[in-house]
Amino acid sequence: QKEVEQNSGPLSVPEGAIASLNCTYSDRGSQSFFWYRQYSGKSPELIMFIYSNGDKEDGRFTAQLNKASQYVSLLIRDSQPSDSATYLCAVMGRGNNRLAFGKGNQVVVIP
Amino acid sequence: DTGVSQDPRHKITKRGQNVTFRCDPISEHNRLYWYRQTLGQGPEFLTYFQNEAQLEKSRLLSDRFSAERPKGSFSTLEIQRTEQGDSAMYLCVGGGPTDTQYFGPGTRLTVL
């Protein structure tokens, strides 16, 4: 089992709609959770981090964490064409400093 | 802009040659990481420095790879006897007192 799994294929959403991305992780002791956005040919850019169960909102982005289910999600409200990118879920385990990444989900926002 | 810079941004080399990449984090980044990313995959951890001490190395880091961070400032990643499988984006990441990590622009390596 991979440490971090993002299994959904490319996600196409109409402009103005909500994009929903999901991620599961295997290390129950993981404590820090991150979402990065990566445009084609560019390096990942941090957009959200969450440490506690529940929701965390930042502008049009909401991260949701459920440690019991080992599940973290990202919602993008009022999707814009500039949101078209690959979104990477990353998890930091207890007692270590490295990030384990999923393979990413591509989001395409259709004008 | 995260303040992390990498040089060069692109490197094309022939198989068997040695290459060296440099990373300059900002002064607040006492933690420094190297990751590698291939097409369609998420970044993979290679190694981690706390100031000048290399505290962790991935099993992915074969003997051909070496990293240094003298004086806890800039870092270098050297690949000896490059192979075509080394072609990837090499990402330097800075981290400060919290868990957050900030990526540099990356060095894209192509081994012919």
mmCIF file with all atom_site columns, C-alpha atoms in Angstrom:
data_model
loop_
_atom_site.group_PDB
_atom_site.id
_atom_site.type_symbol
_atom_site.label_atom_id
_atom_site.label_alt_id
_atom_site.label_comp_id
_atom_site.label_asym_id
_atom_site.label_entity_id
_atom_site.label_seq_id
_atom_site.pdbx_PDB_ins_code
_atom_site.Cartn_x
_atom_site.Cartn_y
_atom_site.Cartn_z
_atom_site.occupancy
_atom_site.B_iso_or_equiv
_atom_site.pdbx_formal_charge
_atom_site.auth_seq_id
_atom_site.auth_comp_id
_atom_site.auth_asym_id
_atom_site.auth_atom_id
_atom_site.pdbx_PDB_model_num
ATOM 1   C CA . GLN A 1 1   ? 0.000   0.000  0.000   1.00 0.00 ? 1   GLN A CA 1
ATOM 2   C CA . LYS A 1 2   ? 1.357   3.380  -0.989  1.00 0.00 ? 2   LYS A CA 1
ATOM 3   C CA . GLU A 1 3   ? 1.814   5.957  1.755   1.00 0.00 ? 3   GLU A CA 1
ATOM 4   C CA . VAL A 1 4   ? -0.407  8.527  0.057   1.00 0.00 ? 4   VAL A CA 1
ATOM 5   C CA . GLU A 1 5   ? -3.009  7.699  -2.552  1.00 0.00 ? 5   GLU A CA 1
ATOM 6   C CA . GLN A 1 6   ? -4.821  9.963  -4.929  1.00 0.00 ? 6   GLN A CA 1
ATOM 7   C CA . ASN A 1 7   ? -6.782  7.668  -7.153  1.00 0.00 ? 7   ASN A CA 1
ATOM 8   C CA . SER A 1 8   ? -9.122  9.891  -9.086  1.00 0.00 ? 8   SER A CA 1
ATOM 9   C CA . GLY A 1 9   ? -8.427  10.495 -12.739 1.00 0.00 ? 9   GLY A CA 1
ATOM 10  C CA . PRO A 1 10  ? -8.424  13.946 -14.344 1.00 0.00 ? 10  PRO A CA 1
ATOM 11  C CA . LEU A 1 11  ? -11.270 16.103 -13.050 1.00 0.00 ? 11  LEU A CA 1
ATOM 12  C CA . SER A 1 12  ? -13.108 18.434 -15.409 1.00 0.00 ? 12  SER A CA 1
ATOM 13  C CA . VAL A 1 13  ? -15.309 21.079 -13.824 1.00 0.00 ? 13  VAL A CA 1
ATOM 14  C CA . PRO A 1 14  ? -17.195 24.001 -15.336 1.00 0.00 ? 14  PRO A CA 1
ATOM 15  C CA . GLU A 1 15  ? -16.086 27.472 -14.373 1.00 0.00 ? 15  GLU A CA 1
ATOM 16  C CA . GLY A 1 16  ? -17.785 28.551 -11.153 1.00 0.00 ? 16  GLY A CA 1
ATOM 17  C CA . ALA A 1 17  ? -18.401 25.021 -9.914  1.00 0.00 ? 17  ALA A CA 1
ATOM 18  C CA . ILE A 1 18  ? -16.843 23.212 -6.940  1.00 0.00 ? 18  ILE A CA 1
ATOM 19  C CA . ALA A 1 19  ? -13.881 20.904 -7.535  1.00 0.00 ? 19  ALA A CA 1
ATOM 20  C CA . SER A 1 20  ? -13.454 18.155 -4.939  1.00 0.00 ? 20  SER A CA 1
ATOM 21  C CA . LEU A 1 21  ? -10.209 16.231 -4.513  1.00 0.00 ? 21  LEU A CA 1
ATOM 22  C CA . ASN A 1 22  ? -9.583  13.308 -2.186  1.00 0.00 ? 22  ASN A CA 1
ATOM 23  C CA . CYS A 1 23  ? -6.523  11.723 -0.649  1.00 0.00 ? 23  CYS A CA 1
ATOM 24  C CA . THR A 1 24  ? -5.975  8.794  1.713   1.00 0.00 ? 24  THR A CA 1
ATOM 25  C CA . TYR A 1 25  ? -2.859  7.950  3.687   1.00 0.00 ? 25  TYR A CA 1
ATOM 26  C CA . SER A 1 26  ? -1.583  4.802  5.330   1.00 0.00 ? 26  SER A CA 1
ATOM 27  C CA . ASP A 1 27  ? 0.402   6.027  8.383   1.00 0.00 ? 27  ASP A CA 1
ATOM 28  C CA . ARG A 1 28  ? -2.116  6.489  11.179  1.00 0.00 ? 28  ARG A CA 1
ATOM 29  C CA . GLY A 1 29  ? 0.475   8.503  13.114  1.00 0.00 ? 29  GLY A CA 1
ATOM 30  C CA . SER A 1 30  ? 0.704   11.203 10.437  1.00 0.00 ? 30  SER A CA 1
ATOM 31  C CA . GLN A 1 31  ? 0.306   14.651 11.872  1.00 0.00 ? 31  GLN A CA 1
ATOM 32  C CA . SER A 1 32  ? 0.648   17.253 9.131   1.00 0.00 ? 32  SER A CA 1
ATOM 33  C CA . PHE A 1 33  ? -1.195  17.416 5.837   1.00 0.00 ? 33  PHE A CA 1
ATOM 34  C CA . PHE A 1 34  ? -0.602  19.645 2.856   1.00 0.00 ? 34  PHE A CA 1
ATOM 35  C CA . TRP A 1 35  ? -2.038  20.450 -0.539  1.00 0.00 ? 35  TRP A CA 1
ATOM 36  C CA . TYR A 1 36  ? 0.235   21.724 -3.264  1.00 0.00 ? 36  TYR A CA 1
ATOM 37  C CA . ARG A 1 37  ? -0.727  23.065 -6.676  1.00 0.00 ? 37  ARG A CA 1
ATOM 38  C CA . GLN A 1 38  ? 1.567   22.385 -9.608  1.00 0.00 ? 38  GLN A CA 1
ATOM 39  C CA . TYR A 1 39  ? 1.247   24.008 -12.998 1.00 0.00 ? 39  TYR A CA 1
ATOM 40  C CA . SER A 1 40  ? 2.717   22.172 -15.959 1.00 0.00 ? 40  SER A CA 1
ATOM 41  C CA . GLY A 1 41  ? 6.497   22.541 -16.061 1.00 0.00 ? 41  GLY A CA 1
ATOM 42  C CA . LYS A 1 42  ? 6.613   24.355 -12.723 1.00 0.00 ? 42  LYS A CA 1
ATOM 43  C CA . SER A 1 43  ? 7.456   23.285 -9.194  1.00 0.00 ? 43  SER A CA 1
ATOM 44  C CA . PRO A 1 44  ? 4.785   22.608 -6.542  1.00 0.00 ? 44  PRO A CA 1
ATOM 45  C CA . GLU A 1 45  ? 3.310   25.596 -4.719  1.00 0.00 ? 45  GLU A CA 1
ATOM 46  C CA . LEU A 1 46  ? 1.895   25.265 -1.197  1.00 0.00 ? 46  LEU A CA 1
ATOM 47  C CA . ILE A 1 47  ? -1.768  26.275 -1.046  1.00 0.00 ? 47  ILE A CA 1
ATOM 48  C CA . MET A 1 48  ? -3.115  24.736 2.169   1.00 0.00 ? 48  MET A CA 1
ATOM 49  C CA . PHE A 1 49  ? -1.969  22.911 5.280   1.00 0.00 ? 49  PHE A CA 1
ATOM 50  C CA . ILE A 1 50  ? -4.063  21.322 8.012   1.00 0.00 ? 50  ILE A CA 1
ATOM 51  C CA . TYR A 1 51  ? -3.120  19.668 11.282  1.00 0.00 ? 51  TYR A CA 1
ATOM 52  C CA . SER A 1 52  ? -6.418  19.093 13.119  1.00 0.00 ? 52  SER A CA 1
ATOM 53  C CA . ASN A 1 53  ? -9.580  17.175 12.321  1.00 0.00 ? 53  ASN A CA 1
ATOM 54  C CA . GLY A 1 54  ? -12.255 19.247 10.664  1.00 0.00 ? 54  GLY A CA 1
ATOM 55  C CA . ASP A 1 55  ? -12.298 21.956 8.056   1.00 0.00 ? 55  ASP A CA 1
ATOM 56  C CA . LYS A 1 56  ? -9.890  24.766 7.332   1.00 0.00 ? 56  LYS A CA 1
ATOM 57  C CA . GLU A 1 57  ? -10.852 27.504 4.912   1.00 0.00 ? 57  GLU A CA 1
ATOM 58  C CA . ASP A 1 58  ? -8.565  29.900 3.047   1.00 0.00 ? 58  ASP A CA 1
ATOM 59  C CA . GLY A 1 59  ? -10.268 31.992 0.412   1.00 0.00 ? 59  GLY A CA 1
ATOM 60  C CA . ARG A 1 60  ? -11.829 29.697 -2.175  1.00 0.00 ? 60  ARG A CA 1
ATOM 61  C CA . PHE A 1 61  ? -10.011 26.650 -0.783  1.00 0.00 ? 61  PHE A CA 1
ATOM 62  C CA . THR A 1 62  ? -11.204 24.366 2.014   1.00 0.00 ? 62  THR A CA 1
ATOM 63  C CA . ALA A 1 63  ? -9.151  21.484 3.364   1.00 0.00 ? 63  ALA A CA 1
ATOM 64  C CA . GLN A 1 64  ? -10.926 18.740 5.308   1.00 0.00 ? 64  GLN A CA 1
ATOM 65  C CA . LEU A 1 65  ? -9.180  16.223 7.548   1.00 0.00 ? 65  LEU A CA 1
ATOM 66  C CA . ASN A 1 66  ? -10.560 13.044 9.089   1.00 0.00 ? 66  ASN A CA 1
ATOM 67  C CA . LYS A 1 67  ? -7.788  11.249 10.952  1.00 0.00 ? 67  LYS A CA 1
ATOM 68  C CA . ALA A 1 68  ? -10.019 8.347  12.003  1.00 0.00 ? 68  ALA A CA 1
ATOM 69  C CA . SER A 1 69  ? -10.675 7.556  8.353   1.00 0.00 ? 69  SER A CA 1
ATOM 70  C CA . GLN A 1 70  ? -7.154  8.605  7.293   1.00 0.00 ? 70  GLN A CA 1
ATOM 71  C CA . TYR A 1 71  ? -8.656  10.885 4.721   1.00 0.00 ? 71  TYR A CA 1
ATOM 72  C CA . VAL A 1 72  ? -7.934  14.438 3.621   1.00 0.00 ? 72  VAL A CA 1
ATOM 73  C CA . SER A 1 73  ? -9.730  16.404 0.944   1.00 0.00 ? 73  SER A CA 1
ATOM 74  C CA . LEU A 1 74  ? -9.554  19.727 -0.850  1.00 0.00 ? 74  LEU A CA 1
ATOM 75  C CA . LEU A 1 75  ? -12.499 21.725 -2.126  1.00 0.00 ? 75  LEU A CA 1
ATOM 76  C CA . ILE A 1 76  ? -12.068 24.530 -4.608  1.00 0.00 ? 76  ILE A CA 1
ATOM 77  C CA . ARG A 1 77  ? -15.115 26.790 -4.716  1.00 0.00 ? 77  ARG A CA 1
ATOM 78  C CA . ASP A 1 78  ? -16.018 29.045 -7.643  1.00 0.00 ? 78  ASP A CA 1
ATOM 79  C CA . SER A 1 79  ? -13.431 27.285 -9.826  1.00 0.00 ? 79  SER A CA 1
ATOM 80  C CA . GLN A 1 80  ? -11.552 29.521 -12.241 1.00 0.00 ? 80  GLN A CA 1
ATOM 81  C CA . PRO A 1 81  ? -9.600  28.606 -15.388 1.00 0.00 ? 81  PRO A CA 1
ATOM 82  C CA . SER A 1 82  ? -6.439  29.610 -13.478 1.00 0.00 ? 82  SER A CA 1
ATOM 83  C CA . ASP A 1 83  ? -7.158  26.719 -11.086 1.00 0.00 ? 83  ASP A CA 1
ATOM 84  C CA . SER A 1 84  ? -6.384  24.271 -13.889 1.00 0.00 ? 84  SER A CA 1
ATOM 85  C CA . ALA A 1 85  ? -3.356  22.420 -12.559 1.00 0.00 ? 85  ALA A CA 1
ATOM 86  C CA . THR A 1 86  ? -2.271  19.230 -10.836 1.00 0.00 ? 86  THR A CA 1
ATOM 87  C CA . TYR A 1 87  ? -3.022  19.104 -7.108  1.00 0.00 ? 87  TYR A CA 1
ATOM 88  C CA . LEU A 1 88  ? -0.666  17.111 -4.912  1.00 0.00 ? 88  LEU A CA 1
ATOM 89  C CA . CYS A 1 89  ? -1.574  15.771 -1.501  1.00 0.00 ? 89  CYS A CA 1
ATOM 90  C CA . ALA A 1 90  ? 1.365   15.466 0.915   1.00 0.00 ? 90  ALA A CA 1
ATOM 91  C CA . VAL A 1 91  ? 1.610   13.959 4.374   1.00 0.00 ? 91  VAL A CA 1
ATOM 92  C CA . MET A 1 92  ? 4.248   14.244 7.067   1.00 0.00 ? 92  MET A CA 1
ATOM 93  C CA . GLY A 1 93  ? 4.477   11.299 9.420   1.00 0.00 ? 93  GLY A CA 1
ATOM 94  C CA . ARG A 1 94  ? 5.063   11.430 13.141  1.00 0.00 ? 94  ARG A CA 1
ATOM 95  C CA . GLY A 1 95  ? 8.723   11.552 14.022  1.00 0.00 ? 95  GLY A CA 1
ATOM 96  C CA . ASN A 1 96  ? 10.026  12.404 10.602  1.00 0.00 ? 96  ASN A CA 1
ATOM 97  C CA . ASN A 1 97  ? 10.441  15.518 8.552   1.00 0.00 ? 97  ASN A CA 1
ATOM 98  C CA . ARG A 1 98  ? 9.965   14.347 5.013   1.00 0.00 ? 98  ARG A CA 1
ATOM 99  C CA . LEU A 1 99  ? 6.814   14.701 2.980   1.00 0.00 ? 99  LEU A CA 1
ATOM 100 C CA . ALA A 1 100 ? 5.227   11.719 1.266   1.00 0.00 ? 100 ALA A CA 1
ATOM 101 C CA . PHE A 1 101 ? 3.326   12.772 -1.843  1.00 0.00 ? 101 PHE A CA 1
ATOM 102 C CA . GLY A 1 102 ? 0.506   11.276 -3.816  1.00 0.00 ? 102 GLY A CA 1
ATOM 103 C CA . LYS A 1 103 ? 0.861   11.205 -7.582  1.00 0.00 ? 103 LYS A CA 1
ATOM 104 C CA . GLY A 1 104 ? -1.498  14.129 -7.965  1.00 0.00 ? 104 GLY A CA 1
ATOM 105 C CA . ASN A 1 105 ? -4.873  14.854 -9.530  1.00 0.00 ? 105 ASN A CA 1
ATOM 106 C CA . GLN A 1 106 ? -5.217  16.972 -12.627 1.00 0.00 ? 106 GLN A CA 1
ATOM 107 C CA . VAL A 1 107 ? -8.013  19.537 -12.552 1.00 0.00 ? 107 VAL A CA 1
ATOM 108 C CA . VAL A 1 108 ? -9.278  21.179 -15.726 1.00 0.00 ? 108 VAL A CA 1
ATOM 109 C CA . VAL A 1 109 ? -11.654 24.110 -15.354 1.00 0.00 ? 109 VAL A CA 1
ATOM 110 C CA . ILE A 1 110 ? -13.739 24.595 -18.469 1.00 0.00 ? 110 ILE A CA 1
ATOM 111 C CA . PRO A 1 111 ? -14.739 28.204 -19.215 1.00 0.00 ? 111 PRO A CA 1
ATOM 112 C CA . ASP B 2 1   ? 8.218   33.373 -4.888  1.00 0.00 ? 1   ASP B CA 1
ATOM 113 C CA . THR B 2 2   ? 9.427   31.172 -2.016  1.00 0.00 ? 2   THR B CA 1
ATOM 114 C CA . GLY B 2 3   ? 12.903  32.679 -1.976  1.00 0.00 ? 3   GLY B CA 1
ATOM 115 C CA . VAL B 2 4   ? 14.491  29.315 -2.757  1.00 0.00 ? 4   VAL B CA 1
ATOM 116 C CA . SER B 2 5   ? 16.666  29.482 -5.860  1.00 0.00 ? 5   SER B CA 1
ATOM 117 C CA . GLN B 2 6   ? 18.218  26.662 -7.841  1.00 0.00 ? 6   GLN B CA 1
ATOM 118 C CA . ASP B 2 7   ? 20.931  26.601 -10.455 1.00 0.00 ? 7   ASP B CA 1
ATOM 119 C CA . PRO B 2 8   ? 20.989  25.560 -13.210 1.00 0.00 ? 8   PRO B CA 1
ATOM 120 C CA . ARG B 2 9   ? 17.332  25.430 -14.186 1.00 0.00 ? 9   ARG B CA 1
ATOM 121 C CA . HIS B 2 10  ? 18.004  22.978 -16.991 1.00 0.00 ? 10  HIS B CA 1
ATOM 122 C CA . LYS B 2 11  ? 20.845  20.548 -17.537 1.00 0.00 ? 11  LYS B CA 1
ATOM 123 C CA . ILE B 2 12  ? 21.406  18.226 -20.465 1.00 0.00 ? 12  ILE B CA 1
ATOM 124 C CA . THR B 2 13  ? 24.209  15.740 -20.099 1.00 0.00 ? 13  THR B CA 1
ATOM 125 C CA . LYS B 2 14  ? 25.465  12.561 -21.650 1.00 0.00 ? 14  LYS B CA 1
ATOM 126 C CA . ARG B 2 15  ? 25.256  9.260  -19.861 1.00 0.00 ? 15  ARG B CA 1
ATOM 127 C CA . GLY B 2 16  ? 28.265  8.683  -17.653 1.00 0.00 ? 16  GLY B CA 1
ATOM 128 C CA . GLN B 2 17  ? 28.980  12.349 -16.965 1.00 0.00 ? 17  GLN B CA 1
ATOM 129 C CA . ASN B 2 18  ? 28.864  13.916 -13.519 1.00 0.00 ? 18  ASN B CA 1
ATOM 130 C CA . VAL B 2 19  ? 26.509  16.780 -12.742 1.00 0.00 ? 19  VAL B CA 1
ATOM 131 C CA . THR B 2 20  ? 26.154  19.112 -9.771  1.00 0.00 ? 20  THR B CA 1
ATOM 132 C CA . PHE B 2 21  ? 23.152  21.198 -8.797  1.00 0.00 ? 21  PHE B CA 1
ATOM 133 C CA . ARG B 2 22  ? 23.048  24.087 -6.358  1.00 0.00 ? 22  ARG B CA 1
ATOM 134 C CA . CYS B 2 23  ? 20.269  25.300 -4.078  1.00 0.00 ? 23  CYS B CA 1
ATOM 135 C CA . ASP B 2 24  ? 20.141  28.559 -2.144  1.00 0.00 ? 24  ASP B CA 1
ATOM 136 C CA . PRO B 2 25  ? 17.378  28.725 0.457   1.00 0.00 ? 25  PRO B CA 1
ATOM 137 C CA . ILE B 2 26  ? 16.491  31.809 2.441   1.00 0.00 ? 26  ILE B CA 1
ATOM 138 C CA . SER B 2 27  ? 18.248  32.346 5.765   1.00 0.00 ? 27  SER B CA 1
ATOM 139 C CA . GLU B 2 28  ? 15.183  31.266 7.777   1.00 0.00 ? 28  GLU B CA 1
ATOM 140 C CA . HIS B 2 29  ? 15.239  27.799 6.208   1.00 0.00 ? 29  HIS B CA 1
ATOM 141 C CA . ASN B 2 30  ? 17.261  25.808 8.695   1.00 0.00 ? 30  ASN B CA 1
ATOM 142 C CA . ARG B 2 31  ? 15.758  22.679 7.145   1.00 0.00 ? 31  ARG B CA 1
ATOM 143 C CA . LEU B 2 32  ? 16.619  21.816 3.549   1.00 0.00 ? 32  LEU B CA 1
ATOM 144 C CA . TYR B 2 33  ? 15.365  18.901 1.469   1.00 0.00 ? 33  TYR B CA 1
ATOM 145 C CA . TRP B 2 34  ? 16.001  17.448 -1.941  1.00 0.00 ? 34  TRP B CA 1
ATOM 146 C CA . TYR B 2 35  ? 13.195  15.704 -3.789  1.00 0.00 ? 35  TYR B CA 1
ATOM 147 C CA . ARG B 2 36  ? 13.039  14.201 -7.266  1.00 0.00 ? 36  ARG B CA 1
ATOM 148 C CA . GLN B 2 37  ? 10.004  14.210 -9.517  1.00 0.00 ? 37  GLN B CA 1
ATOM 149 C CA . THR B 2 38  ? 9.397   12.288 -12.718 1.00 0.00 ? 38  THR B CA 1
ATOM 150 C CA . LEU B 2 39  ? 6.553   12.879 -15.171 1.00 0.00 ? 39  LEU B CA 1
ATOM 151 C CA . GLY B 2 40  ? 3.150   11.944 -13.816 1.00 0.00 ? 40  GLY B CA 1
ATOM 152 C CA . GLN B 2 41  ? 4.407   11.237 -10.297 1.00 0.00 ? 41  GLN B CA 1
ATOM 153 C CA . GLY B 2 42  ? 4.561   13.181 -7.084  1.00 0.00 ? 42  GLY B CA 1
ATOM 154 C CA . PRO B 2 43  ? 7.906   14.323 -5.709  1.00 0.00 ? 43  PRO B CA 1
ATOM 155 C CA . GLU B 2 44  ? 9.998   11.624 -3.996  1.00 0.00 ? 44  GLU B CA 1
ATOM 156 C CA . PHE B 2 45  ? 12.131  12.411 -0.971  1.00 0.00 ? 45  PHE B CA 1
ATOM 157 C CA . LEU B 2 46  ? 15.887  12.091 -1.440  1.00 0.00 ? 46  LEU B CA 1
ATOM 158 C CA . THR B 2 47  ? 17.603  13.664 1.546   1.00 0.00 ? 47  THR B CA 1
ATOM 159 C CA . TYR B 2 48  ? 17.191  16.113 4.431   1.00 0.00 ? 48  TYR B CA 1
ATOM 160 C CA . PHE B 2 49  ? 19.501  18.562 6.189   1.00 0.00 ? 49  PHE B CA 1
ATOM 161 C CA . GLN B 2 50  ? 19.014  20.309 9.497   1.00 0.00 ? 50  GLN B CA 1
ATOM 162 C CA . ASN B 2 51  ? 21.453  23.195 9.228   1.00 0.00 ? 51  ASN B CA 1
ATOM 163 C CA . GLU B 2 52  ? 24.667  21.540 8.021   1.00 0.00 ? 52  GLU B CA 1
ATOM 164 C CA . ALA B 2 53  ? 23.866  18.033 9.270   1.00 0.00 ? 53  ALA B CA 1
ATOM 165 C CA . GLN B 2 54  ? 22.494  15.487 6.810   1.00 0.00 ? 54  GLN B CA 1
ATOM 166 C CA . LEU B 2 55  ? 19.955  13.679 8.987   1.00 0.00 ? 55  LEU B CA 1
ATOM 167 C CA . GLU B 2 56  ? 18.143  11.413 6.571   1.00 0.00 ? 56  GLU B CA 1
ATOM 168 C CA . LYS B 2 57  ? 18.774  9.791  3.202   1.00 0.00 ? 57  LYS B CA 1
ATOM 169 C CA . SER B 2 58  ? 16.277  7.864  1.143   1.00 0.00 ? 58  SER B CA 1
ATOM 170 C CA . ARG B 2 59  ? 17.011  4.384  -0.142  1.00 0.00 ? 59  ARG B CA 1
ATOM 171 C CA . LEU B 2 60  ? 16.474  5.987  -3.550  1.00 0.00 ? 60  LEU B CA 1
ATOM 172 C CA . LEU B 2 61  ? 19.767  7.799  -3.068  1.00 0.00 ? 61  LEU B CA 1
ATOM 173 C CA . SER B 2 62  ? 22.305  5.404  -4.503  1.00 0.00 ? 62  SER B CA 1
ATOM 174 C CA . ASP B 2 63  ? 26.039  5.680  -3.967  1.00 0.00 ? 63  ASP B CA 1
ATOM 175 C CA . ARG B 2 64  ? 26.228  7.780  -7.116  1.00 0.00 ? 64  ARG B CA 1
ATOM 176 C CA . PHE B 2 65  ? 24.350  10.582 -5.372  1.00 0.00 ? 65  PHE B CA 1
ATOM 177 C CA . SER B 2 66  ? 25.889  12.848 -2.771  1.00 0.00 ? 66  SER B CA 1
ATOM 178 C CA . ALA B 2 67  ? 24.574  15.977 -1.129  1.00 0.00 ? 67  ALA B CA 1
ATOM 179 C CA . GLU B 2 68  ? 26.226  18.575 1.044   1.00 0.00 ? 68  GLU B CA 1
ATOM 180 C CA . ARG B 2 69  ? 25.233  21.663 2.927   1.00 0.00 ? 69  ARG B CA 1
ATOM 181 C CA . PRO B 2 70  ? 28.411  23.310 4.175   1.00 0.00 ? 70  PRO B CA 1
ATOM 182 C CA . LYS B 2 71  ? 27.869  25.938 6.865   1.00 0.00 ? 71  LYS B CA 1
ATOM 183 C CA . GLY B 2 72  ? 24.136  25.285 6.806   1.00 0.00 ? 72  GLY B CA 1
ATOM 184 C CA . SER B 2 73  ? 23.472  27.700 3.962   1.00 0.00 ? 73  SER B CA 1
ATOM 185 C CA . PHE B 2 74  ? 23.446  26.634 0.301   1.00 0.00 ? 74  PHE B CA 1
ATOM 186 C CA . SER B 2 75  ? 23.360  22.971 -0.681  1.00 0.00 ? 75  SER B CA 1
ATOM 187 C CA . THR B 2 76  ? 24.706  20.958 -3.585  1.00 0.00 ? 76  THR B CA 1
ATOM 188 C CA . LEU B 2 77  ? 23.510  17.677 -5.042  1.00 0.00 ? 77  LEU B CA 1
ATOM 189 C CA . GLU B 2 78  ? 25.977  15.748 -7.169  1.00 0.00 ? 78  GLU B CA 1
ATOM 190 C CA . ILE B 2 79  ? 25.176  12.796 -9.392  1.00 0.00 ? 79  ILE B CA 1
ATOM 191 C CA . GLN B 2 80  ? 28.133  10.778 -10.599 1.00 0.00 ? 80  GLN B CA 1
ATOM 192 C CA . ARG B 2 81  ? 28.140  8.582  -13.697 1.00 0.00 ? 81  ARG B CA 1
ATOM 193 C CA . THR B 2 82  ? 24.656  9.689  -14.716 1.00 0.00 ? 82  THR B CA 1
ATOM 194 C CA . GLU B 2 83  ? 22.212  7.169  -16.146 1.00 0.00 ? 83  GLU B CA 1
ATOM 195 C CA . GLN B 2 84  ? 19.155  7.761  -18.306 1.00 0.00 ? 84  GLN B CA 1
ATOM 196 C CA . GLY B 2 85  ? 16.983  6.819  -15.352 1.00 0.00 ? 85  GLY B CA 1
ATOM 197 C CA . ASP B 2 86  ? 18.312  9.870  -13.513 1.00 0.00 ? 86  ASP B CA 1
ATOM 198 C CA . SER B 2 87  ? 16.378  12.140 -15.876 1.00 0.00 ? 87  SER B CA 1
ATOM 199 C CA . ALA B 2 88  ? 13.930  14.012 -13.679 1.00 0.00 ? 88  ALA B CA 1
ATOM 200 C CA . MET B 2 89  ? 13.179  17.331 -12.034 1.00 0.00 ? 89  MET B CA 1
ATOM 201 C CA . TYR B 2 90  ? 15.342  17.804 -8.943  1.00 0.00 ? 90  TYR B CA 1
ATOM 202 C CA . LEU B 2 91  ? 13.608  19.975 -6.400  1.00 0.00 ? 91  LEU B CA 1
ATOM 203 C CA . CYS B 2 92  ? 15.179  21.783 -3.487  1.00 0.00 ? 92  CYS B CA 1
ATOM 204 C CA . VAL B 2 93  ? 12.855  22.591 -0.623  1.00 0.00 ? 93  VAL B CA 1
ATOM 205 C CA . GLY B 2 94  ? 13.316  24.944 2.292   1.00 0.00 ? 94  GLY B CA 1
ATOM 206 C CA . GLY B 2 95  ? 11.658  24.596 5.659   1.00 0.00 ? 95  GLY B CA 1
ATOM 207 C CA . GLY B 2 96  ? 11.563  26.907 8.631   1.00 0.00 ? 96  GLY B CA 1
ATOM 208 C CA . PRO B 2 97  ? 10.415  26.431 12.204  1.00 0.00 ? 97  PRO B CA 1
ATOM 209 C CA . THR B 2 98  ? 7.007   25.020 11.245  1.00 0.00 ? 98  THR B CA 1
ATOM 210 C CA . ASP B 2 99  ? 6.276   21.905 9.191   1.00 0.00 ? 99  ASP B CA 1
ATOM 211 C CA . THR B 2 100 ? 5.623   23.844 6.004   1.00 0.00 ? 100 THR B CA 1
ATOM 212 C CA . GLN B 2 101 ? 8.007   23.270 3.118   1.00 0.00 ? 101 GLN B CA 1
ATOM 213 C CA . TYR B 2 102 ? 8.597   25.604 0.202   1.00 0.00 ? 102 TYR B CA 1
ATOM 214 C CA . PHE B 2 103 ? 9.815   24.421 -3.159  1.00 0.00 ? 103 PHE B CA 1
ATOM 215 C CA . GLY B 2 104 ? 12.408  26.059 -5.332  1.00 0.00 ? 104 GLY B CA 1
ATOM 216 C CA . PRO B 2 105 ? 11.869  26.213 -9.105  1.00 0.00 ? 105 PRO B CA 1
ATOM 217 C CA . GLY B 2 106 ? 13.709  22.946 -9.712  1.00 0.00 ? 106 GLY B CA 1
ATOM 218 C CA . THR B 2 107 ? 16.483  21.759 -11.988 1.00 0.00 ? 107 THR B CA 1
ATOM 219 C CA . ARG B 2 108 ? 15.356  19.669 -14.927 1.00 0.00 ? 108 ARG B CA 1
ATOM 220 C CA . LEU B 2 109 ? 17.959  17.042 -15.782 1.00 0.00 ? 109 LEU B CA 1
ATOM 221 C CA . THR B 2 110 ? 17.990  15.238 -19.105 1.00 0.00 ? 110 THR B CA 1
ATOM 222 C CA . VAL B 2 111 ? 20.463  12.406 -19.534 1.00 0.00 ? 111 VAL B CA 1
ATOM 223 C CA . LEU B 2 112 ? 21.019  11.420 -23.158 1.00 0.00 ? 112 LEU B CA 1
#
